[in-house]
mmCIF file of C-alpha atoms and ligand atoms in Angstrom:
data_model
loop_
_atom_site.group_PDB
_atom_site.id
_atom_site.type_symbol
_atom_site.label_atom_id
_atom_site.label_comp_id
_atom_site.label_asym_id
_atom_site.label_seq_id
_atom_site.Cartn_x
_atom_site.Cartn_y
_atom_site.Cartn_z
ATOM 1 C CA GLU U 585 0.000 0.000 0.000
ATOM 2 C CA GLU U 586 1.260 3.465 -0.966
ATOM 3 C CA GLN U 587 2.137 5.657 1.915
ATOM 4 C CA THR U 588 3.287 9.226 1.651
ATOM 5 C CA ILE U 589 6.448 10.137 3.461
ATOM 6 C CA THR U 590 7.449 13.727 3.978
ATOM 7 C CA CYS U 591 10.871 15.233 4.475
ATOM 8 C CA ALA U 592 11.667 15.972 8.109
ATOM 9 C CA GLY U 593 13.600 19.016 6.951
ATOM 10 C CA CYS U 594 11.319 20.905 4.628
ATOM 11 C CA GLY U 595 8.086 18.957 4.533
ATOM 12 C CA VAL U 596 8.151 18.147 0.838
ATOM 13 C CA GLN U 597 6.749 14.776 -0.204
ATOM 14 C CA ILE U 598 9.526 12.192 -0.585
ATOM 15 C CA GLN U 599 9.929 10.322 -3.868
ATOM 16 C CA THR U 600 12.673 7.934 -4.958
ATOM 17 C CA GLU U 601 12.243 7.964 -8.727
ATOM 18 C CA ASP U 602 13.542 11.199 -10.167
ATOM 19 C CA LYS U 603 16.752 12.816 -8.952
ATOM 20 C CA ASN U 604 15.950 16.082 -10.607
ATOM 21 C CA GLU U 605 12.521 16.478 -9.142
ATOM 22 C CA THR U 606 11.799 17.877 -5.717
ATOM 23 C CA GLY U 607 11.593 15.566 -2.752
ATOM 24 C CA TYR U 608 14.046 13.025 -4.139
ATOM 25 C CA ALA U 609 15.744 10.693 -1.716
ATOM 26 C CA PRO U 610 17.616 7.489 -2.570
ATOM 27 C CA LYS U 611 15.770 4.293 -1.623
ATOM 28 C CA SER U 612 18.321 3.586 1.089
ATOM 29 C CA ALA U 613 17.328 6.778 2.866
ATOM 30 C CA LEU U 614 13.886 5.346 3.543
ATOM 31 C CA GLU U 615 15.387 2.937 6.047
ATOM 32 C CA ARG U 616 16.656 5.719 8.241
ATOM 33 C CA GLU U 617 14.769 6.837 11.267
ATOM 34 C CA VAL U 618 14.650 10.444 10.206
ATOM 35 C CA ILE U 619 14.028 10.806 6.519
ATOM 36 C CA ILE U 620 15.102 13.924 4.699
ATOM 37 C CA CYS U 621 15.197 14.761 1.027
ATOM 38 C CA GLN U 622 18.464 14.946 -0.913
ATOM 39 C CA ARG U 623 18.303 18.708 -1.002
ATOM 40 C CA CYS U 624 18.044 19.043 2.778
ATOM 41 C CA PHE U 625 20.683 16.347 3.162
ATOM 42 C CA ARG U 626 23.188 18.264 1.102
ATOM 43 C CA LEU U 627 22.390 21.457 2.875
ATOM 44 C CA LYS U 628 22.764 19.863 6.268
ATOM 45 C CA HIS U 629 25.922 17.914 5.629
ATOM 46 C CA TYR U 630 27.729 19.866 2.957
ATOM 47 C CA ASN U 631 26.358 23.350 3.406
ATOM 48 C CA GLU U 632 25.448 23.314 -0.197
ATOM 49 C CA VAL U 633 22.293 24.440 -1.902
ATOM 50 C CA GLN U 634 21.012 22.514 -4.876
ATOM 51 C CA ASP U 635 19.097 23.626 -7.912
ATOM 52 C CA VAL U 636 15.391 23.445 -7.588
ATOM 53 C CA SER U 637 12.783 24.762 -9.902
ATOM 54 C CA LEU U 638 9.152 25.613 -9.581
ATOM 55 C CA THR U 639 6.245 25.223 -11.910
ATOM 56 C CA ASP U 640 5.157 28.488 -13.474
ATOM 57 C CA ASP U 641 2.103 28.562 -11.208
ATOM 58 C CA ASP U 642 4.030 28.116 -8.004
ATOM 59 C CA PHE U 643 6.519 30.685 -9.151
ATOM 60 C CA LEU U 644 3.767 33.263 -9.580
ATOM 61 C CA LYS U 645 2.605 32.510 -6.070
ATOM 62 C CA LEU U 646 6.128 32.985 -4.824
ATOM 63 C CA LEU U 647 6.479 36.315 -6.594
ATOM 64 C CA ASN U 648 3.143 37.434 -5.210
ATOM 65 C CA THR U 649 4.336 36.710 -1.713
ATOM 66 C CA LEU U 650 7.471 38.776 -2.264
ATOM 67 C CA GLY U 651 5.358 41.872 -2.804
ATOM 68 C CA HIS U 652 3.944 41.564 0.700
ATOM 69 C CA THR U 653 7.335 41.483 2.358
ATOM 70 C CA ASP U 654 9.479 44.432 3.376
ATOM 71 C CA SER U 655 12.723 43.314 1.837
ATOM 72 C CA LEU U 656 15.520 43.777 -0.636
ATOM 73 C CA ILE U 657 15.130 41.664 -3.739
ATOM 74 C CA VAL U 658 18.273 40.508 -5.504
ATOM 75 C CA LYS U 659 17.519 39.495 -9.046
ATOM 76 C CA VAL U 660 20.196 37.402 -10.734
ATOM 77 C CA VAL U 661 20.320 37.189 -14.528
ATOM 78 C CA ASP U 662 22.698 35.379 -16.839
ATOM 79 C CA ILE U 663 24.307 38.068 -18.973
ATOM 80 C CA PHE U 664 25.036 35.479 -21.599
ATOM 81 C CA ASP U 665 21.281 34.909 -21.906
ATOM 82 C CA PHE U 666 19.926 38.196 -20.613
ATOM 83 C CA ASN U 667 16.474 38.081 -22.184
ATOM 84 C CA GLY U 668 15.951 34.374 -21.703
ATOM 85 C CA SER U 669 16.741 34.605 -18.003
ATOM 86 C CA TRP U 670 14.986 37.896 -17.326
ATOM 87 C CA LEU U 671 11.812 36.839 -15.405
ATOM 88 C CA PRO U 672 9.473 39.184 -17.261
ATOM 89 C CA GLY U 673 6.752 39.778 -14.641
ATOM 90 C CA LEU U 674 8.955 40.527 -11.649
ATOM 91 C CA HIS U 675 8.477 44.298 -11.528
ATOM 92 C CA ARG U 676 4.726 43.874 -11.174
ATOM 93 C CA PHE U 677 5.153 41.727 -8.100
ATOM 94 C CA VAL U 678 7.858 43.329 -6.038
ATOM 95 C CA GLY U 679 5.621 45.987 -4.558
ATOM 96 C CA ASN U 680 7.624 48.842 -3.102
ATOM 97 C CA ASN U 681 10.678 46.734 -2.516
ATOM 98 C CA ASP U 682 14.026 47.689 -3.961
ATOM 99 C CA VAL U 683 15.522 45.409 -6.563
ATOM 100 C CA LEU U 684 19.256 44.947 -6.963
ATOM 101 C CA LEU U 685 20.024 43.594 -10.420
ATOM 102 C CA VAL U 686 23.030 41.278 -10.653
ATOM 103 C CA GLY U 687 24.423 40.083 -13.981
ATOM 104 C CA ASN U 688 26.264 36.784 -13.572
ATOM 105 C CA LYS U 689 28.812 34.934 -15.744
ATOM 106 C CA VAL U 690 30.775 38.053 -16.611
ATOM 107 C CA ASP U 691 33.819 35.791 -17.051
ATOM 108 C CA LEU U 692 32.373 34.588 -20.367
ATOM 109 C CA LEU U 693 32.486 37.969 -22.029
ATOM 110 C CA PRO U 694 35.573 39.169 -23.844
ATOM 111 C CA LYS U 695 37.831 41.280 -21.643
ATOM 112 C CA SER U 696 37.670 43.973 -24.297
ATOM 113 C CA LEU U 697 34.020 44.551 -23.498
ATOM 114 C CA LYS U 698 34.004 47.508 -21.135
ATOM 115 C CA ARG U 699 32.201 46.649 -17.908
ATOM 116 C CA ASN U 700 30.680 50.101 -17.556
ATOM 117 C CA ARG U 701 29.216 49.887 -20.987
ATOM 118 C CA LEU U 702 27.629 46.583 -20.087
ATOM 119 C CA ILE U 703 26.192 47.999 -16.874
ATOM 120 C CA ASN U 704 24.689 50.932 -18.734
ATOM 121 C CA TRP U 705 23.258 48.579 -21.284
ATOM 122 C CA MET U 706 21.703 46.496 -18.501
ATOM 123 C CA LYS U 707 20.204 49.597 -16.898
ATOM 124 C CA LYS U 708 18.667 50.613 -20.174
ATOM 125 C CA SER U 709 17.303 47.129 -20.877
ATOM 126 C CA ALA U 710 15.913 46.847 -17.358
ATOM 127 C CA LYS U 711 14.066 50.127 -17.847
ATOM 128 C CA GLU U 712 12.677 48.999 -21.192
ATOM 129 C CA ASN U 713 11.408 45.893 -19.426
ATOM 130 C CA GLY U 714 9.676 47.972 -16.766
ATOM 131 C CA LEU U 715 12.158 47.494 -13.933
ATOM 132 C CA LYS U 716 14.096 50.253 -12.174
ATOM 133 C CA PRO U 717 16.772 48.548 -10.115
ATOM 134 C CA VAL U 718 18.423 50.499 -7.290
ATOM 135 C CA ASP U 719 21.761 49.315 -8.588
ATOM 136 C CA VAL U 720 23.212 47.071 -11.272
ATOM 137 C CA LEU U 721 26.298 44.953 -10.594
ATOM 138 C CA LEU U 722 28.281 42.285 -12.398
ATOM 139 C CA MET U 723 29.839 39.126 -11.051
ATOM 140 C CA SER U 724 31.266 35.773 -11.841
ATOM 141 C CA ALA U 725 29.841 33.528 -9.151
ATOM 142 C CA GLU U 726 32.013 30.716 -10.404
ATOM 143 C CA LYS U 727 35.310 32.606 -10.419
ATOM 144 C CA GLY U 728 34.391 34.702 -7.412
ATOM 145 C CA GLU U 729 34.810 37.996 -9.221
ATOM 146 C CA GLY U 730 32.604 40.716 -7.762
ATOM 147 C CA VAL U 731 30.928 38.453 -5.213
ATOM 148 C CA LEU U 732 32.278 40.191 -2.117
ATOM 149 C CA ASP U 733 31.372 43.616 -3.459
ATOM 150 C CA ILE U 734 27.877 42.380 -4.089
ATOM 151 C CA ALA U 735 27.654 40.945 -0.590
ATOM 152 C CA SER U 736 28.563 44.290 0.943
ATOM 153 C CA GLU U 737 26.263 46.169 -1.417
ATOM 154 C CA ILE U 738 23.446 43.835 -0.382
ATOM 155 C CA ASP U 739 24.209 44.543 3.233
ATOM 156 C CA ARG U 740 24.157 48.296 2.638
ATOM 157 C CA LEU U 741 20.979 48.301 0.570
ATOM 158 C CA ARG U 742 18.988 45.961 2.746
ATOM 159 C CA ASP U 743 19.298 48.313 5.691
ATOM 160 C CA GLY U 744 18.208 45.736 8.232
ATOM 161 C CA ARG U 745 15.632 44.051 6.030
ATOM 162 C CA ASP U 746 15.438 40.467 4.780
ATOM 163 C CA VAL U 747 16.896 39.602 1.397
ATOM 164 C CA TYR U 748 15.319 37.425 -1.275
ATOM 165 C CA VAL U 749 17.502 36.135 -4.082
ATOM 166 C CA VAL U 750 15.473 35.324 -7.184
ATOM 167 C CA GLY U 751 16.306 34.096 -10.670
ATOM 168 C CA CYS U 752 15.662 31.551 -13.388
ATOM 169 C CA THR U 753 17.269 28.148 -13.096
ATOM 170 C CA ASN U 754 20.748 28.063 -14.550
ATOM 171 C CA VAL U 755 21.618 31.724 -13.955
ATOM 172 C CA GLY U 756 24.098 30.616 -11.285
ATOM 173 C CA LYS U 757 22.035 31.368 -8.217
ATOM 174 C CA SER U 758 23.180 28.301 -6.290
ATOM 175 C CA THR U 759 26.797 28.954 -7.192
ATOM 176 C CA PHE U 760 26.388 32.484 -5.839
ATOM 177 C CA ILE U 761 24.644 31.430 -2.628
ATOM 178 C CA ASN U 762 27.151 28.652 -2.009
ATOM 179 C CA ARG U 763 29.965 31.136 -2.347
ATOM 180 C CA ILE U 764 28.315 33.496 0.091
ATOM 181 C CA ILE U 765 27.830 30.646 2.552
ATOM 182 C CA LYS U 766 31.520 29.749 2.240
ATOM 183 C CA GLU U 767 32.732 33.334 2.602
ATOM 184 C CA PHE U 768 30.613 34.106 5.628
ATOM 185 C CA GLY U 769 30.215 30.468 6.640
ATOM 186 C CA GLY U 770 31.963 30.293 10.002
ATOM 187 C CA ASP U 771 29.361 28.741 12.219
ATOM 188 C CA THR U 772 26.374 28.975 9.911
ATOM 189 C CA GLU U 773 26.425 25.206 9.597
ATOM 190 C CA GLN U 774 23.897 24.776 12.320
ATOM 191 C CA LEU U 775 21.935 27.806 11.325
ATOM 192 C CA ILE U 776 21.085 27.378 7.675
ATOM 193 C CA THR U 777 17.637 25.926 7.406
ATOM 194 C CA THR U 778 14.994 25.397 4.835
ATOM 195 C CA SER U 779 11.649 26.985 5.386
ATOM 196 C CA HIS U 780 8.400 26.461 3.644
ATOM 197 C CA PHE U 781 7.235 29.087 1.247
ATOM 198 C CA PRO U 782 3.583 29.813 1.909
ATOM 199 C CA GLY U 783 1.282 28.464 -0.745
ATOM 200 C CA THR U 784 3.900 26.556 -2.728
ATOM 201 C CA THR U 785 5.050 22.971 -2.604
ATOM 202 C CA LEU U 786 8.611 24.182 -2.339
ATOM 203 C CA ASP U 787 10.769 25.714 0.225
ATOM 204 C CA MET U 788 13.471 28.290 0.567
ATOM 205 C CA ILE U 789 16.945 28.194 1.939
ATOM 206 C CA ASP U 790 17.220 30.519 4.841
ATOM 207 C CA ILE U 791 20.615 31.987 5.701
ATOM 208 C CA PRO U 792 20.752 33.998 8.905
ATOM 209 C CA LEU U 793 22.279 37.448 8.812
ATOM 210 C CA ASP U 794 23.950 39.165 11.768
ATOM 211 C CA ASP U 795 21.017 41.280 12.829
ATOM 212 C CA GLY U 796 18.373 38.575 12.948
ATOM 213 C CA SER U 797 17.249 39.118 9.375
ATOM 214 C CA ALA U 798 17.664 36.403 6.791
ATOM 215 C CA LEU U 799 18.834 35.906 3.251
ATOM 216 C CA TYR U 800 16.422 33.628 1.399
ATOM 217 C CA ASP U 801 17.403 31.632 -1.621
ATOM 218 C CA THR U 802 14.137 31.171 -3.479
ATOM 219 C CA PRO U 803 13.547 28.349 -5.942
ATOM 220 C CA GLY U 804 14.034 29.285 -9.567
ATOM 221 C CA ILE U 805 11.790 28.910 -12.545
ATOM 222 C CA ILE U 806 12.812 26.945 -15.600
ATOM 223 C CA ASN U 807 13.984 28.998 -18.529
ATOM 224 C CA HIS U 808 11.878 27.374 -21.227
ATOM 225 C CA HIS U 809 13.475 29.374 -24.020
ATOM 226 C CA GLN U 810 16.840 27.684 -23.773
ATOM 227 C CA MET U 811 18.595 25.317 -26.117
ATOM 228 C CA ALA U 812 19.418 23.172 -23.102
ATOM 229 C CA HIS U 813 16.163 21.250 -23.377
ATOM 230 C CA PHE U 814 17.000 19.660 -26.716
ATOM 231 C CA VAL U 815 20.445 18.128 -26.299
ATOM 232 C CA ASP U 816 22.110 15.629 -24.002
ATOM 233 C CA LYS U 817 24.567 16.518 -21.242
ATOM 234 C CA LYS U 818 27.686 16.157 -23.349
ATOM 235 C CA GLU U 819 26.275 18.267 -26.135
ATOM 236 C CA LEU U 820 25.083 20.863 -23.665
ATOM 237 C CA LYS U 821 28.683 21.214 -22.507
ATOM 238 C CA GLN U 822 29.726 21.846 -26.062
ATOM 239 C CA ILE U 823 27.251 24.661 -26.647
ATOM 240 C CA THR U 824 27.577 26.265 -23.204
ATOM 241 C CA PRO U 825 30.611 28.520 -23.019
ATOM 242 C CA LYS U 826 32.835 27.710 -20.076
ATOM 243 C CA LYS U 827 35.449 30.423 -20.432
ATOM 244 C CA GLU U 828 36.014 33.772 -22.084
ATOM 245 C CA ILE U 829 34.422 33.722 -25.503
ATOM 246 C CA LYS U 830 36.674 34.351 -28.474
ATOM 247 C CA PRO U 831 34.346 36.103 -30.871
ATOM 248 C CA MET U 832 34.497 34.888 -34.481
ATOM 249 C CA VAL U 833 34.177 37.486 -37.208
ATOM 250 C CA PHE U 834 32.696 36.556 -40.588
ATOM 251 C CA GLN U 835 32.657 38.781 -43.656
ATOM 252 C CA LEU U 836 29.588 37.647 -45.546
ATOM 253 C CA ASN U 837 28.048 38.392 -48.872
ATOM 254 C CA GLU U 838 24.335 38.480 -49.360
ATOM 255 C CA GLY U 839 23.094 34.926 -49.802
ATOM 256 C CA GLN U 840 25.491 33.279 -47.367
ATOM 257 C CA THR U 841 24.537 31.174 -44.377
ATOM 258 C CA LEU U 842 26.192 30.180 -41.120
ATOM 259 C CA TYR U 843 25.327 26.992 -39.249
ATOM 260 C CA PHE U 844 26.082 26.752 -35.537
ATOM 261 C CA GLY U 845 26.577 23.014 -35.366
ATOM 262 C CA GLY U 846 23.078 21.928 -36.246
ATOM 263 C CA MET U 847 21.568 23.974 -33.421
ATOM 264 C CA ALA U 848 20.927 27.198 -35.252
ATOM 265 C CA ARG U 849 21.293 28.881 -38.604
ATOM 266 C CA PHE U 850 21.922 32.487 -39.601
ATOM 267 C CA ASP U 851 21.239 33.800 -43.115
ATOM 268 C CA PHE U 852 22.450 37.041 -44.601
ATOM 269 C CA VAL U 853 19.440 37.699 -46.812
ATOM 270 C CA ALA U 854 20.044 41.160 -48.248
ATOM 271 C CA GLY U 855 22.563 43.983 -48.013
ATOM 272 C CA GLU U 856 26.077 45.040 -48.982
ATOM 273 C CA ARG U 857 28.969 42.776 -47.954
ATOM 274 C CA SER U 858 28.968 43.011 -44.138
ATOM 275 C CA SER U 859 30.717 41.768 -41.069
ATOM 276 C CA PHE U 860 29.074 39.632 -38.395
ATOM 277 C CA THR U 861 30.612 38.733 -35.046
ATOM 278 C CA CYS U 862 29.577 35.474 -33.409
ATOM 279 C CA PHE U 863 29.623 35.200 -29.610
ATOM 280 C CA THR U 864 29.076 31.502 -29.053
ATOM 281 C CA SER U 865 30.976 28.750 -27.259
ATOM 282 C CA ASN U 866 34.525 28.315 -28.538
ATOM 283 C CA ASP U 867 33.763 24.584 -28.836
ATOM 284 C CA LEU U 868 30.838 25.063 -31.192
ATOM 285 C CA ASN U 869 31.678 24.625 -34.831
ATOM 286 C CA ILE U 870 30.470 27.374 -37.186
ATOM 287 C CA HIS U 871 29.992 26.228 -40.750
ATOM 288 C CA ARG U 872 29.641 28.661 -43.649
ATOM 289 C CA THR U 873 27.667 27.754 -46.737
ATOM 290 C CA LYS U 874 25.538 29.158 -49.546
ATOM 291 C CA ARG U 875 22.015 30.031 -48.598
ATOM 292 C CA GLU U 876 20.559 28.226 -51.593
ATOM 293 C CA LYS U 877 22.277 24.997 -50.481
ATOM 294 C CA ALA U 878 21.604 25.429 -46.765
ATOM 295 C CA GLU U 879 18.388 23.452 -46.485
ATOM 296 C CA GLU U 880 19.764 20.476 -48.356
ATOM 297 C CA LEU U 881 22.934 20.502 -46.285
ATOM 298 C CA TYR U 882 20.852 20.367 -43.116
ATOM 299 C CA GLN U 883 18.720 17.497 -44.398
ATOM 300 C CA ASN U 884 21.774 15.449 -45.350
ATOM 301 C CA HIS U 885 24.317 16.300 -42.695
ATOM 302 C CA LEU U 886 22.529 17.035 -39.435
ATOM 303 C CA GLY U 887 24.164 14.985 -36.705
ATOM 304 C CA GLU U 888 27.448 14.640 -38.628
ATOM 305 C CA LEU U 889 28.971 17.747 -40.181
ATOM 306 C CA LEU U 890 26.337 19.817 -38.426
ATOM 307 C CA THR U 891 26.570 18.683 -34.820
ATOM 308 C CA PRO U 892 25.408 18.947 -32.037
ATOM 309 C CA PRO U 893 22.776 17.564 -31.932
ATOM 310 C CA GLY U 894 24.380 14.139 -32.267
ATOM 311 C CA LYS U 895 22.856 11.060 -33.849
ATOM 312 C CA GLU U 896 20.781 10.322 -30.772
ATOM 313 C CA SER U 897 19.426 13.688 -29.692
ATOM 314 C CA MET U 898 18.768 14.389 -33.365
ATOM 315 C CA VAL U 899 15.793 12.040 -33.287
ATOM 316 C CA ASP U 900 13.724 14.300 -31.035
ATOM 317 C CA PHE U 901 15.327 17.530 -32.141
ATOM 318 C CA PRO U 902 12.650 20.116 -33.014
ATOM 319 C CA PRO U 903 12.574 21.639 -36.491
ATOM 320 C CA LEU U 904 14.348 24.964 -36.940
ATOM 321 C CA VAL U 905 11.993 27.926 -37.049
ATOM 322 C CA LYS U 906 12.740 31.117 -38.981
ATOM 323 C CA HIS U 907 12.872 34.598 -37.430
ATOM 324 C CA GLU U 908 13.323 37.575 -39.756
ATOM 325 C CA PHE U 909 15.056 40.828 -38.872
ATOM 326 C CA THR U 910 15.621 44.056 -40.752
ATOM 327 C CA ILE U 911 18.374 46.232 -39.327
ATOM 328 C CA LYS U 912 18.259 49.874 -40.310
ATOM 329 C CA ASP U 913 20.421 52.211 -38.328
ATOM 330 C CA ILE U 914 21.362 50.688 -34.992
ATOM 331 C CA LYS U 915 24.146 48.174 -34.478
ATOM 332 C CA SER U 916 22.248 45.118 -33.269
ATOM 333 C CA ASP U 917 22.657 41.674 -31.739
ATOM 334 C CA ILE U 918 20.538 38.723 -32.783
ATOM 335 C CA VAL U 919 20.279 36.616 -29.645
ATOM 336 C CA ILE U 920 19.551 32.895 -29.562
ATOM 337 C CA SER U 921 18.668 31.910 -26.029
ATOM 338 C CA GLY U 922 21.277 29.684 -24.444
ATOM 339 C CA LEU U 923 23.516 29.654 -27.515
ATOM 340 C CA GLY U 924 24.820 33.202 -27.710
ATOM 341 C CA TRP U 925 24.434 36.016 -30.198
ATOM 342 C CA ILE U 926 25.532 37.421 -33.518
ATOM 343 C CA THR U 927 26.438 41.081 -33.678
ATOM 344 C CA VAL U 928 25.400 42.647 -36.970
ATOM 345 C CA ASN U 929 28.105 45.265 -37.404
ATOM 346 C CA ASP U 930 26.699 47.018 -40.446
ATOM 347 C CA ARG U 931 23.394 48.739 -41.168
ATOM 348 C CA ASN U 932 20.685 48.332 -43.769
ATOM 349 C CA VAL U 933 20.731 44.579 -43.844
ATOM 350 C CA LYS U 934 18.131 41.880 -43.740
ATOM 351 C CA VAL U 935 18.925 38.674 -41.891
ATOM 352 C CA GLU U 936 17.161 35.528 -40.748
ATOM 353 C CA ALA U 937 17.925 33.464 -37.676
ATOM 354 C CA TYR U 938 16.726 29.891 -37.319
ATOM 355 C CA ALA U 939 16.478 28.145 -33.961
ATOM 356 C CA PRO U 940 14.712 25.014 -32.707
ATOM 357 C CA LYS U 941 11.010 25.523 -32.158
ATOM 358 C CA GLY U 942 10.513 26.904 -28.641
ATOM 359 C CA VAL U 943 13.923 28.547 -28.350
ATOM 360 C CA GLY U 944 13.806 32.306 -27.855
ATOM 361 C CA VAL U 945 15.277 34.452 -30.624
ATOM 362 C CA SER U 946 15.372 38.207 -30.198
ATOM 363 C CA ILE U 947 17.029 41.384 -31.397
ATOM 364 C CA ARG U 948 18.571 44.040 -29.175
ATOM 365 C CA ASP U 949 20.803 47.089 -29.420
ATOM 366 C CA SER U 950 24.292 45.682 -29.477
ATOM 367 C CA ILE U 951 26.023 45.368 -26.103
ATOM 368 C CA ILE U 952 29.387 45.618 -27.837
HETATM 369 P P1 GDP W 420 21.022 27.940 -10.640
HETATM 370 O O1 GDP W 420 20.132 26.983 -11.355
HETATM 371 O O2 GDP W 420 20.639 29.349 -10.910
HETATM 372 O O3 GDP W 420 21.168 27.662 -9.199
HETATM 373 O O4 GDP W 420 22.453 27.797 -11.338
HETATM 374 P P2 GDP W 420 23.775 27.014 -10.907
HETATM 375 O O5 GDP W 420 24.455 27.707 -9.794
HETATM 376 O O6 GDP W 420 23.473 25.576 -10.738
HETATM 377 O O7 GDP W 420 24.654 27.233 -12.229
HETATM 378 C C1 GDP W 420 24.175 26.851 -13.499
HETATM 379 C C2 GDP W 420 25.345 26.618 -14.446
HETATM 380 O O8 GDP W 420 26.020 27.849 -14.671
HETATM 381 C C3 GDP W 420 26.385 25.665 -13.888
HETATM 382 O O9 GDP W 420 26.876 24.887 -14.958
HETATM 383 C C4 GDP W 420 27.482 26.584 -13.351
HETATM 384 O O10 GDP W 420 28.727 25.967 -13.411
HETATM 385 C C5 GDP W 420 27.388 27.743 -14.312
HETATM 386 N N1 GDP W 420 27.803 28.995 -13.687
HETATM 387 C C6 GDP W 420 27.386 29.517 -12.509
HETATM 388 N N2 GDP W 420 28.002 30.691 -12.254
HETATM 389 C C7 GDP W 420 28.825 30.923 -13.307
HETATM 390 C C8 GDP W 420 29.735 31.972 -13.634
HETATM 391 O O11 GDP W 420 29.932 32.947 -12.922
HETATM 392 N N3 GDP W 420 30.398 31.846 -14.821
HETATM 393 C C9 GDP W 420 30.224 30.779 -15.653
HETATM 394 N N4 GDP W 420 30.923 30.747 -16.791
HETATM 395 N N5 GDP W 420 29.386 29.790 -15.369
HETATM 396 C C10 GDP W 420 28.687 29.853 -14.218
#
């Protein structure tokens, strides 16, 4: 007979089937006297927070609750996938609370990209998206760059209030929180707890601050726009940049096409000979071809010459969908969520970007 077991740490229902779903515990854990989920286990024994994600519904509930708090909200975005990781509705939910906007993964961008320019660009984009952050900062949670400055800025801005850290999955929120725990760790071991978020099935990580307030790591929401959903782990590694991107410049004539593995396609449809700069993973092969031959090439060589996807993930790989852009007078980036972007350096051109169905493709004023 089925019996529901709940985690003694956070109260979530225990399941033993899916490691990536909430409430997972290995079968062996069920024999213990006190049963806790993997997430609470790691937190308790390793002081480490794990990725969790909410359904869209639960996430809305969570955001709604934030508006009723008196707190500082720290919103983390992935600057490599700014739009895809933005959390569009946030400004409508935060109430009167201040939002500190943090752009993570700055280590991926070329050193030549001036940080101040990027910050100004983020401020402008935030405003266009309806959000007026109190401050905008950059960090590399993984490399540690900027993390301490952000910690002290958080402490200044919060002015005695609680802090909620929010973001999409994969923006590096756990990496950031884990670093903060390590930096200020000392004797937090006993203190970090999970607490239940009202109205949701999920819980938050609760890190005590000196003055009795707390820093809450809230569960993320899945970034549905990303490439990540269509490839296996190995292929994902290949398309996700791990270190400073070396941009690739292509001089193209009208009627030429670039393939990014088999993940995406970029056509120069009309315009004078122009230059295009690709900011994608250094490990991703870019293949140039003639536009008139492009379709045939894809049909015949997806999974081989045009890879990833490989032979296996190719089977369920969604068809590429076309997005058309006309660029008149502003230097622009065509962004493919989770893959990177192509800077169109010249004006008065028409281009098309193809990405798997469901993957976000957008145009923005160039950040370069
Ligand atoms: P979360 O889902 O927001 O908690 O994200 P994680 O902390 O699990 O990080 C997601 C992925 O991004 C992992 O592969 C990390 O290694 C990577 N990552 C996190 N922070 C950084 C960073 O500062 N730079 C780079 N290049 N990668 C990062």
